[in-house]
Amino acid sequence: MNGEEEGQLLNVPVERHRLPNGLRVTLSLDRSVPIVAVNLWYGVGSRNERSGRTGFAHLFEHMMFQGSANVPKNRHFELVEQAGGSLNASTWFDRTNYYETLPSHHLELALWLESDRMGWMLPAMTQEKLENQQGVVKNERKERYDNQPYGDWDERMQALVFPPDHPYHHSVIGSMEDIGAATLEDVAEFFRTFYVPNNAVLTLAGDFDPDDALGLIETYFGEIPEGAPIPPLPGNEEIPPVIGEMVAEEVIGNVPLPRVYLGARVPPLTDEGFHTADVAATVLGGGKASRLYRSLVREKRVAKDVLAYLFPLQTGASLLLFWITGYPGADPDTLRGALLGELEGLGSVTDGELNRAAALTETHLIRSIQQVGTRADLLSMFDQTFDDPGRLNSEVERVRAVTKAQVRKFGQEFLGSENRAFLTYVPGEGQ
């Protein structure tokens, strides 16, 4: 199967397989450059963490580089880099992914390394390694959240937008108390539950022989046993489509400039309304030609910067975020009013703005798939989310199908006063 349909702008080749142990495999051939990307998504993120176990998905991302049965600590990095490749990993609300990009003739190396830590990591897990990574995560928390201006905005915003029993209420980095209390058996249980073939998607993109690659995948991953069924998400996945009221929090502290964040619940990634939310976000805050930037930064000069970003989340709702940063001494109420004025004007969206939003999506996707690493990641995302990696090829058409009437309706339903979470940062004395 190649994932192509007549009339689609994108025609990324897609070949799908599934091993008997449940591992989903996507192959996307591109022989233009002798490079291959290996991308492995596990269907576990912060949403899978139960109370008292927050931050485990991110902690485990760190643990996965501490060695496995046949690969000593730090050797994974050394082997890939010695082969002329690069590698990394990331944790998100809905998944954790691990990836390598390297010369094509080293494909087998990357597959062996990923399979060894999927199938044979537990024998190499020690208390010393756990304590070391607990310390690393705590330091990361201090550097990226606690000691950075506005560093905890996402944690605070999630708590405002999502109720306490929802899987997105807590941050990806989690509670340092939970991280510190984690035992070796806790971590091993997490691994046995989620790091199994039937909870993973493996994507190869780039220059390789499909038959040879599939043979290598079967050799290295095929003997890893299927895990138990993945447990349901903890807490309550079902939430109303909007917050139901305006909620607000003000933080006075170590920030250089006043900044106002506005969050709203919008349809999840799996909902038909997600693309309308995406277009609305682009019209309002996508780049320097967007409404927010033109009006508030260039023309009225009430803001130093302004941004809109749509978090593509899967469970219950996505998060549409805006922020506006004022100049020194700016009144936060003025910033809030200026932002709301633009949001309330979304009903006048034009054909030109819709075309621009679609063009930005098109340009972004075309640039993304030209890089085999990003292409592999996108295919993994569509496979993990929709069980359809070829859906990537029709994304531009979905965005182009959004109408002015849909955007107007979106503004009325999701950008009103009953769906606003304000988070305001104000410089403290002496700032």
Short mmCIF file of C-alpha atoms in Angstrom, two decimals:
data_model
loop_
_atom_site.label_atom_id
_atom_site.label_comp_id
_atom_site.label_asym_id
_atom_site.label_seq_id
_atom_site.Cartn_x
_atom_site.Cartn_y
_atom_site.Cartn_z
CA MET A 1 0.00 0.00 0.00
CA ASN A 2 1.45 3.36 -0.92
CA GLY A 3 -1.01 5.72 0.78
CA GLU A 4 -1.57 7.73 -2.44
CA GLU A 5 -4.91 8.94 -3.76
CA GLU A 6 -5.63 10.92 -6.89
CA GLY A 7 -5.69 14.66 -6.33
CA GLN A 8 -3.60 14.68 -3.17
CA LEU A 9 -0.75 17.15 -2.99
CA LEU A 10 1.47 14.85 -0.92
CA ASN A 11 2.37 11.38 -2.10
CA VAL A 12 4.63 10.00 0.61
CA PRO A 13 5.08 6.27 -0.01
CA VAL A 14 3.74 4.11 2.80
CA GLU A 15 4.12 0.36 3.23
CA ARG A 16 2.62 -1.19 6.37
CA HIS A 17 3.27 -4.41 8.24
CA ARG A 18 2.45 -5.88 11.63
CA LEU A 19 4.55 -8.49 13.40
CA PRO A 20 2.84 -11.37 15.24
CA ASN A 21 3.77 -9.75 18.57
CA GLY A 22 1.74 -6.65 17.67
CA LEU A 23 4.53 -4.29 16.59
CA ARG A 24 3.26 -1.97 13.85
CA VAL A 25 5.79 -1.21 11.12
CA THR A 26 5.70 1.56 8.51
CA LEU A 27 8.25 1.76 5.68
CA SER A 28 8.63 4.92 3.58
CA LEU A 29 11.21 4.67 0.82
CA ASP A 30 13.22 7.69 -0.38
CA ARG A 31 16.45 6.94 -2.23
CA SER A 32 17.38 10.57 -2.93
CA VAL A 33 20.03 10.61 -0.18
CA PRO A 34 21.82 7.59 1.39
CA ILE A 35 20.34 8.26 4.83
CA VAL A 36 17.73 6.38 6.85
CA ALA A 37 15.66 7.45 9.84
CA VAL A 38 14.50 4.99 12.48
CA ASN A 39 11.62 6.27 14.58
CA LEU A 40 10.04 4.28 17.41
CA TRP A 41 6.90 5.56 19.13
CA TYR A 42 5.58 4.00 22.32
CA GLY A 43 1.96 4.71 23.17
CA VAL A 44 2.76 6.04 26.61
CA GLY A 45 2.98 9.62 27.81
CA SER A 46 2.04 11.68 30.81
CA ARG A 47 -1.65 10.87 30.26
CA ASN A 48 -0.95 7.24 31.23
CA GLU A 49 0.44 8.14 34.65
CA ARG A 50 -1.77 7.48 37.64
CA SER A 51 -1.82 9.55 40.81
CA GLY A 52 1.44 9.22 42.72
CA ARG A 53 3.29 8.19 39.57
CA THR A 54 3.44 11.46 37.64
CA GLY A 55 6.59 12.11 35.63
CA PHE A 56 7.26 8.40 35.05
CA ALA A 57 7.05 8.58 31.25
CA HIS A 58 9.67 11.32 31.13
CA LEU A 59 11.84 9.60 33.76
CA PHE A 60 11.73 6.45 31.69
CA GLU A 61 12.86 8.32 28.60
CA HIS A 62 16.05 9.04 30.56
CA MET A 63 16.32 5.46 31.83
CA MET A 64 16.22 4.10 28.28
CA PHE A 65 19.69 5.51 27.65
CA GLN A 66 21.22 3.88 30.73
CA GLY A 67 22.06 0.64 28.99
CA SER A 68 20.40 -2.69 28.24
CA ALA A 69 21.48 -6.33 28.44
CA ASN A 70 23.92 -6.09 25.53
CA VAL A 71 24.57 -2.34 25.37
CA PRO A 72 26.43 -0.68 28.28
CA LYS A 73 25.45 2.70 29.67
CA ASN A 74 26.05 5.55 27.16
CA ARG A 75 27.10 3.05 24.48
CA HIS A 76 23.90 3.65 22.49
CA PHE A 77 24.96 7.27 21.93
CA GLU A 78 28.54 6.31 21.18
CA LEU A 79 27.70 3.67 18.58
CA VAL A 80 25.26 5.87 16.65
CA GLU A 81 27.55 8.89 16.70
CA GLN A 82 30.57 6.80 15.66
CA ALA A 83 28.47 5.63 12.70
CA GLY A 84 27.97 9.26 11.65
CA GLY A 85 24.42 9.45 12.94
CA SER A 86 22.37 11.44 15.42
CA LEU A 87 19.78 10.37 17.96
CA ASN A 88 17.48 11.64 20.65
CA ALA A 89 14.14 11.08 22.37
CA SER A 90 11.19 13.08 23.66
CA THR A 91 8.17 12.66 25.91
CA TRP A 92 4.74 14.15 25.27
CA PHE A 93 1.27 13.89 26.72
CA ASP A 94 0.30 10.97 24.47
CA ARG A 95 3.56 9.23 23.54
CA THR A 96 7.29 8.77 24.01
CA ASN A 97 9.52 8.48 20.96
CA TYR A 98 13.10 7.45 20.25
CA TYR A 99 14.83 8.13 16.98
CA GLU A 100 18.06 7.80 15.03
CA THR A 101 19.11 9.22 11.67
CA LEU A 102 22.22 7.69 10.17
CA PRO A 103 23.88 6.52 6.93
CA SER A 104 21.81 3.83 5.26
CA HIS A 105 24.38 1.06 5.63
CA HIS A 106 24.12 1.39 9.41
CA LEU A 107 20.37 0.65 9.53
CA GLU A 108 20.97 -2.70 11.19
CA LEU A 109 22.85 -1.02 14.03
CA ALA A 110 19.91 1.25 14.88
CA LEU A 111 17.40 -1.61 14.74
CA TRP A 112 19.56 -3.77 17.00
CA LEU A 113 19.99 -0.97 19.52
CA GLU A 114 16.27 -0.18 19.68
CA SER A 115 15.28 -3.84 19.91
CA ASP A 116 17.80 -4.52 22.67
CA ARG A 117 16.35 -1.90 24.94
CA MET A 118 12.76 -2.86 24.11
CA GLY A 119 13.36 -6.53 24.83
CA TRP A 120 16.29 -6.65 27.21
CA MET A 121 16.47 -3.53 29.30
CA LEU A 122 15.28 -4.87 32.65
CA PRO A 123 18.37 -7.01 33.35
CA ALA A 124 20.53 -3.87 33.14
CA MET A 125 18.34 -1.68 35.33
CA THR A 126 19.91 -0.90 38.71
CA GLN A 127 19.17 1.21 41.76
CA GLU A 128 22.25 3.32 41.05
CA LYS A 129 21.03 4.15 37.54
CA LEU A 130 17.58 5.03 38.85
CA GLU A 131 18.93 7.35 41.53
CA ASN A 132 21.23 8.99 39.00
CA GLN A 133 18.37 9.76 36.62
CA GLN A 134 16.09 10.90 39.41
CA GLY A 135 18.73 13.53 40.13
CA VAL A 136 19.03 14.44 36.46
CA VAL A 137 15.27 14.98 36.14
CA LYS A 138 15.17 17.08 39.31
CA ASN A 139 17.95 19.29 37.95
CA GLU A 140 16.11 19.55 34.63
CA ARG A 141 13.04 20.69 36.54
CA LYS A 142 15.04 23.43 38.26
CA GLU A 143 16.70 24.61 35.05
CA ARG A 144 13.71 24.53 32.70
CA TYR A 145 10.79 25.26 35.02
CA ASP A 146 11.71 26.72 38.39
CA ASN A 147 14.60 29.01 37.41
CA GLN A 148 13.29 30.21 34.04
CA PRO A 149 11.03 33.25 33.67
CA TYR A 150 7.54 31.99 32.81
CA GLY A 151 9.03 28.46 33.04
CA ASP A 152 6.03 26.87 34.73
CA TRP A 153 3.36 28.37 32.48
CA ASP A 154 2.41 25.04 30.89
CA GLU A 155 2.06 23.31 34.25
CA ARG A 156 -0.16 26.08 35.56
CA MET A 157 -2.20 26.30 32.35
CA GLN A 158 -2.89 22.57 32.25
CA ALA A 159 -4.21 22.73 35.80
CA LEU A 160 -6.56 25.57 34.80
CA VAL A 161 -7.89 24.02 31.59
CA PHE A 162 -8.18 20.35 32.59
CA PRO A 163 -9.93 19.13 35.77
CA PRO A 164 -7.95 17.31 38.49
CA ASP A 165 -9.15 13.85 37.44
CA HIS A 166 -8.31 14.33 33.75
CA PRO A 167 -5.12 12.73 32.31
CA TYR A 168 -3.84 16.13 31.06
CA HIS A 169 -4.18 17.93 34.40
CA HIS A 170 -0.53 17.36 35.35
CA SER A 171 2.61 18.28 33.43
CA VAL A 172 4.88 15.95 31.49
CA ILE A 173 7.78 16.49 33.88
CA GLY A 174 5.50 15.59 36.76
CA SER A 175 5.85 15.90 40.51
CA MET A 176 9.34 15.81 41.97
CA GLU A 177 7.88 14.09 45.03
CA ASP A 178 6.56 11.30 42.80
CA ILE A 179 9.87 11.05 40.95
CA GLY A 180 11.84 10.92 44.19
CA ALA A 181 9.59 8.22 45.63
CA ALA A 182 9.91 5.92 42.60
CA THR A 183 11.38 2.51 43.40
CA LEU A 184 13.19 0.14 41.09
CA GLU A 185 10.15 -2.12 41.05
CA ASP A 186 7.87 0.84 40.18
CA VAL A 187 10.04 1.61 37.17
CA ALA A 188 10.26 -2.04 36.14
CA GLU A 189 6.47 -2.35 36.31
CA PHE A 190 6.11 0.74 34.11
CA PHE A 191 8.47 -0.82 31.57
CA ARG A 192 6.67 -4.18 31.54
CA THR A 193 3.32 -2.44 31.11
CA PHE A 194 4.07 0.03 28.33
CA TYR A 195 7.37 -0.81 26.61
CA VAL A 196 6.00 -3.77 24.71
CA PRO A 197 5.71 -4.43 20.94
CA ASN A 198 1.92 -4.21 20.95
CA ASN A 199 2.19 -0.64 22.26
CA ALA A 200 4.76 0.55 19.72
CA VAL A 201 5.02 1.88 16.18
CA LEU A 202 8.30 1.52 14.27
CA THR A 203 8.82 3.70 11.19
CA LEU A 204 11.70 3.68 8.72
CA ALA A 205 12.05 6.53 6.22
CA GLY A 206 14.80 7.04 3.69
CA ASP A 207 17.17 4.90 1.66
CA PHE A 208 16.85 1.15 2.32
CA ASP A 209 15.71 -2.05 0.68
CA PRO A 210 12.19 -2.76 1.99
CA ASP A 211 12.53 -6.55 1.96
CA ASP A 212 15.90 -6.46 3.68
CA ALA A 213 14.66 -3.92 6.22
CA LEU A 214 11.58 -5.97 7.06
CA GLY A 215 13.78 -9.03 7.45
CA LEU A 216 16.01 -7.18 9.92
CA ILE A 217 12.98 -5.94 11.85
CA GLU A 218 11.61 -9.47 12.11
CA THR A 219 15.01 -10.75 13.22
CA TYR A 220 15.57 -8.20 15.96
CA PHE A 221 12.03 -7.42 17.14
CA GLY A 222 10.17 -10.60 16.27
CA GLU A 223 11.39 -12.59 19.27
CA ILE A 224 10.27 -9.97 21.80
CA PRO A 225 7.06 -11.32 23.38
CA GLU A 226 3.78 -9.46 23.12
CA GLY A 227 2.80 -7.69 26.32
CA ALA A 228 -0.47 -7.75 28.21
CA PRO A 229 -3.26 -5.47 26.96
CA ILE A 230 -2.50 -1.83 27.69
CA PRO A 231 -4.50 -0.63 30.71
CA PRO A 232 -7.11 2.09 30.23
CA LEU A 233 -6.13 5.66 30.97
CA PRO A 234 -6.42 6.62 34.64
CA GLY A 235 -8.93 9.22 35.70
CA ASN A 236 -11.82 10.54 33.65
CA GLU A 237 -11.18 10.99 29.93
CA GLU A 238 -14.55 12.54 29.21
CA ILE A 239 -14.77 16.29 29.75
CA PRO A 240 -17.16 18.98 28.49
CA PRO A 241 -16.05 20.59 25.22
CA VAL A 242 -15.49 23.92 26.99
CA ILE A 243 -14.29 24.88 30.47
CA GLY A 244 -17.71 26.26 31.41
CA GLU A 245 -16.49 29.49 32.98
CA MET A 246 -13.66 31.98 32.92
CA VAL A 247 -10.82 30.93 35.24
CA ALA A 248 -7.75 32.97 36.10
CA GLU A 249 -4.47 32.89 38.01
CA GLU A 250 -1.92 35.65 38.56
CA VAL A 251 1.76 35.02 39.30
CA ILE A 252 3.94 37.81 40.66
CA GLY A 253 7.59 36.99 40.46
CA ASN A 254 10.89 36.85 38.63
CA VAL A 255 9.81 37.79 35.12
CA PRO A 256 11.17 40.70 33.06
CA LEU A 257 7.91 41.74 31.37
CA PRO A 258 4.19 41.32 31.95
CA ARG A 259 2.73 38.46 29.96
CA VAL A 260 -0.79 37.10 29.62
CA TYR A 261 -1.55 33.54 28.53
CA LEU A 262 -5.02 32.53 27.39
CA GLY A 263 -5.94 28.86 27.11
CA ALA A 264 -9.09 27.28 25.69
CA ARG A 265 -10.36 23.75 25.27
CA VAL A 266 -10.87 22.88 21.60
CA PRO A 267 -11.63 19.63 19.74
CA PRO A 268 -9.02 16.87 20.10
CA LEU A 269 -6.71 15.75 17.32
CA THR A 270 -9.01 12.83 16.53
CA ASP A 271 -12.09 15.04 16.07
CA GLU A 272 -13.26 16.48 12.75
CA GLY A 273 -13.25 19.95 14.29
CA PHE A 274 -9.51 19.89 14.99
CA HIS A 275 -8.58 21.25 11.57
CA THR A 276 -10.96 24.17 12.02
CA ALA A 277 -9.20 24.96 15.30
CA ASP A 278 -5.87 24.70 13.50
CA VAL A 279 -6.95 27.13 10.78
CA ALA A 280 -8.36 29.57 13.34
CA ALA A 281 -5.10 29.47 15.31
CA THR A 282 -3.11 30.18 12.15
CA VAL A 283 -5.36 33.05 11.09
CA LEU A 284 -5.07 34.62 14.52
CA GLY A 285 -1.45 33.97 15.46
CA GLY A 286 0.46 32.08 12.80
CA GLY A 287 3.46 34.22 11.91
CA LYS A 288 4.03 37.92 11.30
CA ALA A 289 1.21 38.21 8.77
CA SER A 290 -1.35 36.95 11.29
CA ARG A 291 -4.06 39.13 12.78
CA LEU A 292 -2.55 39.26 16.25
CA TYR A 293 0.93 40.21 15.12
CA ARG A 294 -0.21 42.77 12.55
CA SER A 295 -2.62 44.49 14.89
CA LEU A 296 -1.02 44.27 18.33
CA VAL A 297 2.70 44.32 17.54
CA ARG A 298 3.05 46.31 14.31
CA GLU A 299 0.07 48.66 14.25
CA LYS A 300 -1.10 49.36 17.81
CA ARG A 301 2.28 48.53 19.42
CA VAL A 302 0.65 47.31 22.61
CA ALA A 303 2.61 44.06 22.57
CA LYS A 304 6.26 43.13 22.30
CA ASP A 305 5.31 39.70 20.99
CA VAL A 306 2.22 37.58 20.54
CA LEU A 307 1.70 33.93 19.67
CA ALA A 308 -0.97 31.32 19.06
CA TYR A 309 -0.24 27.60 19.32
CA LEU A 310 -2.52 24.58 19.08
CA PHE A 311 -1.46 21.56 21.14
CA PRO A 312 -2.55 18.48 19.15
CA LEU A 313 -3.85 16.31 21.99
CA GLN A 314 -5.87 13.11 21.70
CA THR A 315 -7.87 12.66 24.90
CA GLY A 316 -11.04 14.67 25.44
CA ALA A 317 -9.77 18.03 24.17
CA SER A 318 -6.80 19.82 22.70
CA LEU A 319 -5.40 23.04 24.14
CA LEU A 320 -5.43 26.25 22.10
CA LEU A 321 -2.98 28.70 23.63
CA PHE A 322 -2.34 32.40 23.09
CA TRP A 323 0.21 34.59 24.77
CA ILE A 324 0.85 38.30 24.62
CA THR A 325 3.92 39.96 26.15
CA GLY A 326 3.74 43.64 27.03
CA TYR A 327 6.37 46.32 27.25
CA PRO A 328 7.79 47.38 30.65
CA GLY A 329 5.04 48.74 32.86
CA ALA A 330 2.19 47.54 30.65
CA ASP A 331 -1.15 46.95 32.36
CA PRO A 332 -2.16 43.26 32.12
CA ASP A 333 -5.80 44.30 31.76
CA THR A 334 -4.86 46.25 28.63
CA LEU A 335 -3.07 43.19 27.24
CA ARG A 336 -6.06 40.96 27.96
CA GLY A 337 -8.44 43.42 26.35
CA ALA A 338 -6.31 43.77 23.24
CA LEU A 339 -6.07 40.00 22.85
CA LEU A 340 -9.79 39.44 23.33
CA GLY A 341 -10.62 42.17 20.85
CA GLU A 342 -8.83 40.27 18.11
CA LEU A 343 -10.32 36.92 19.09
CA GLU A 344 -13.83 38.35 19.06
CA GLY A 345 -13.23 39.66 15.54
CA LEU A 346 -12.66 36.19 14.10
CA GLY A 347 -16.13 36.26 12.56
CA SER A 348 -14.80 38.52 9.80
CA VAL A 349 -12.33 35.90 8.55
CA THR A 350 -11.67 36.23 4.81
CA ASP A 351 -10.98 33.87 1.93
CA GLY A 352 -7.49 35.29 1.74
CA GLU A 353 -6.81 34.38 5.37
CA LEU A 354 -8.04 30.83 4.82
CA ASN A 355 -5.82 30.50 1.76
CA ARG A 356 -2.85 31.80 3.71
CA ALA A 357 -3.47 29.29 6.53
CA ALA A 358 -3.65 26.43 4.05
CA ALA A 359 -0.50 27.64 2.30
CA LEU A 360 1.39 27.74 5.60
CA THR A 361 0.30 24.19 6.40
CA GLU A 362 1.29 23.06 2.92
CA THR A 363 4.71 24.69 3.13
CA HIS A 364 5.34 23.29 6.60
CA LEU A 365 4.45 19.74 5.58
CA ILE A 366 6.46 19.84 2.37
CA ARG A 367 9.52 21.06 4.23
CA SER A 368 8.97 18.48 6.95
CA ILE A 369 8.77 15.45 4.70
CA GLN A 370 11.95 16.48 2.90
CA GLN A 371 13.80 15.58 6.11
CA VAL A 372 13.64 11.81 6.60
CA GLY A 373 13.71 12.16 10.37
CA THR A 374 10.67 14.44 10.47
CA ARG A 375 8.89 12.35 7.85
CA ALA A 376 9.35 9.25 9.97
CA ASP A 377 8.07 11.06 13.04
CA LEU A 378 4.94 12.29 11.23
CA LEU A 379 4.20 8.81 9.91
CA SER A 380 4.59 7.38 13.42
CA MET A 381 2.22 10.01 14.76
CA PHE A 382 -0.50 9.24 12.21
CA ASP A 383 -0.07 5.51 12.79
CA GLN A 384 -0.21 5.79 16.57
CA THR A 385 -3.13 8.24 16.56
CA PHE A 386 -5.27 7.04 13.65
CA ASP A 387 -3.84 3.61 12.80
CA ASP A 388 -3.28 5.16 9.36
CA PRO A 389 0.18 6.56 8.52
CA GLY A 390 -0.97 7.32 4.97
CA ARG A 391 -3.35 9.92 6.38
CA LEU A 392 -0.35 12.29 6.23
CA ASN A 393 -0.92 12.55 2.48
CA SER A 394 -4.38 14.09 2.85
CA GLU A 395 -3.63 16.63 5.59
CA VAL A 396 -3.36 19.61 3.24
CA GLU A 397 -6.74 18.78 1.72
CA ARG A 398 -8.33 18.61 5.18
CA VAL A 399 -7.06 22.09 5.98
CA ARG A 400 -8.15 23.45 2.59
CA ALA A 401 -11.65 22.07 3.19
CA VAL A 402 -12.21 24.34 6.22
CA THR A 403 -14.73 27.08 5.40
CA LYS A 404 -15.32 30.61 6.65
CA ALA A 405 -18.59 29.47 8.20
CA GLN A 406 -16.78 26.76 10.16
CA VAL A 407 -14.20 29.24 11.45
CA ARG A 408 -16.93 31.69 12.49
CA LYS A 409 -18.81 28.91 14.30
CA PHE A 410 -15.58 27.81 15.97
CA GLY A 411 -15.01 31.32 17.30
CA GLN A 412 -18.54 31.45 18.70
CA GLU A 413 -18.35 28.03 20.35
CA PHE A 414 -14.78 27.91 21.65
CA LEU A 415 -13.45 31.46 22.07
CA GLY A 416 -16.23 32.89 24.21
CA SER A 417 -16.18 33.88 27.89
CA GLU A 418 -17.20 30.38 29.04
CA ASN A 419 -13.99 28.86 27.70
CA ARG A 420 -11.18 31.12 28.86
CA ALA A 421 -8.30 30.34 31.21
CA PHE A 422 -6.13 33.37 31.90
CA LEU A 423 -2.65 33.03 33.37
CA THR A 424 -0.96 36.36 34.04
CA TYR A 425 2.68 36.93 34.97
CA VAL A 426 3.56 40.27 36.54
CA PRO A 427 7.12 41.38 37.42
CA GLY A 428 7.74 41.57 41.15
CA GLU A 429 9.25 44.52 42.96
CA GLY A 430 12.64 45.47 41.58
CA GLN A 431 12.06 43.67 38.27
#
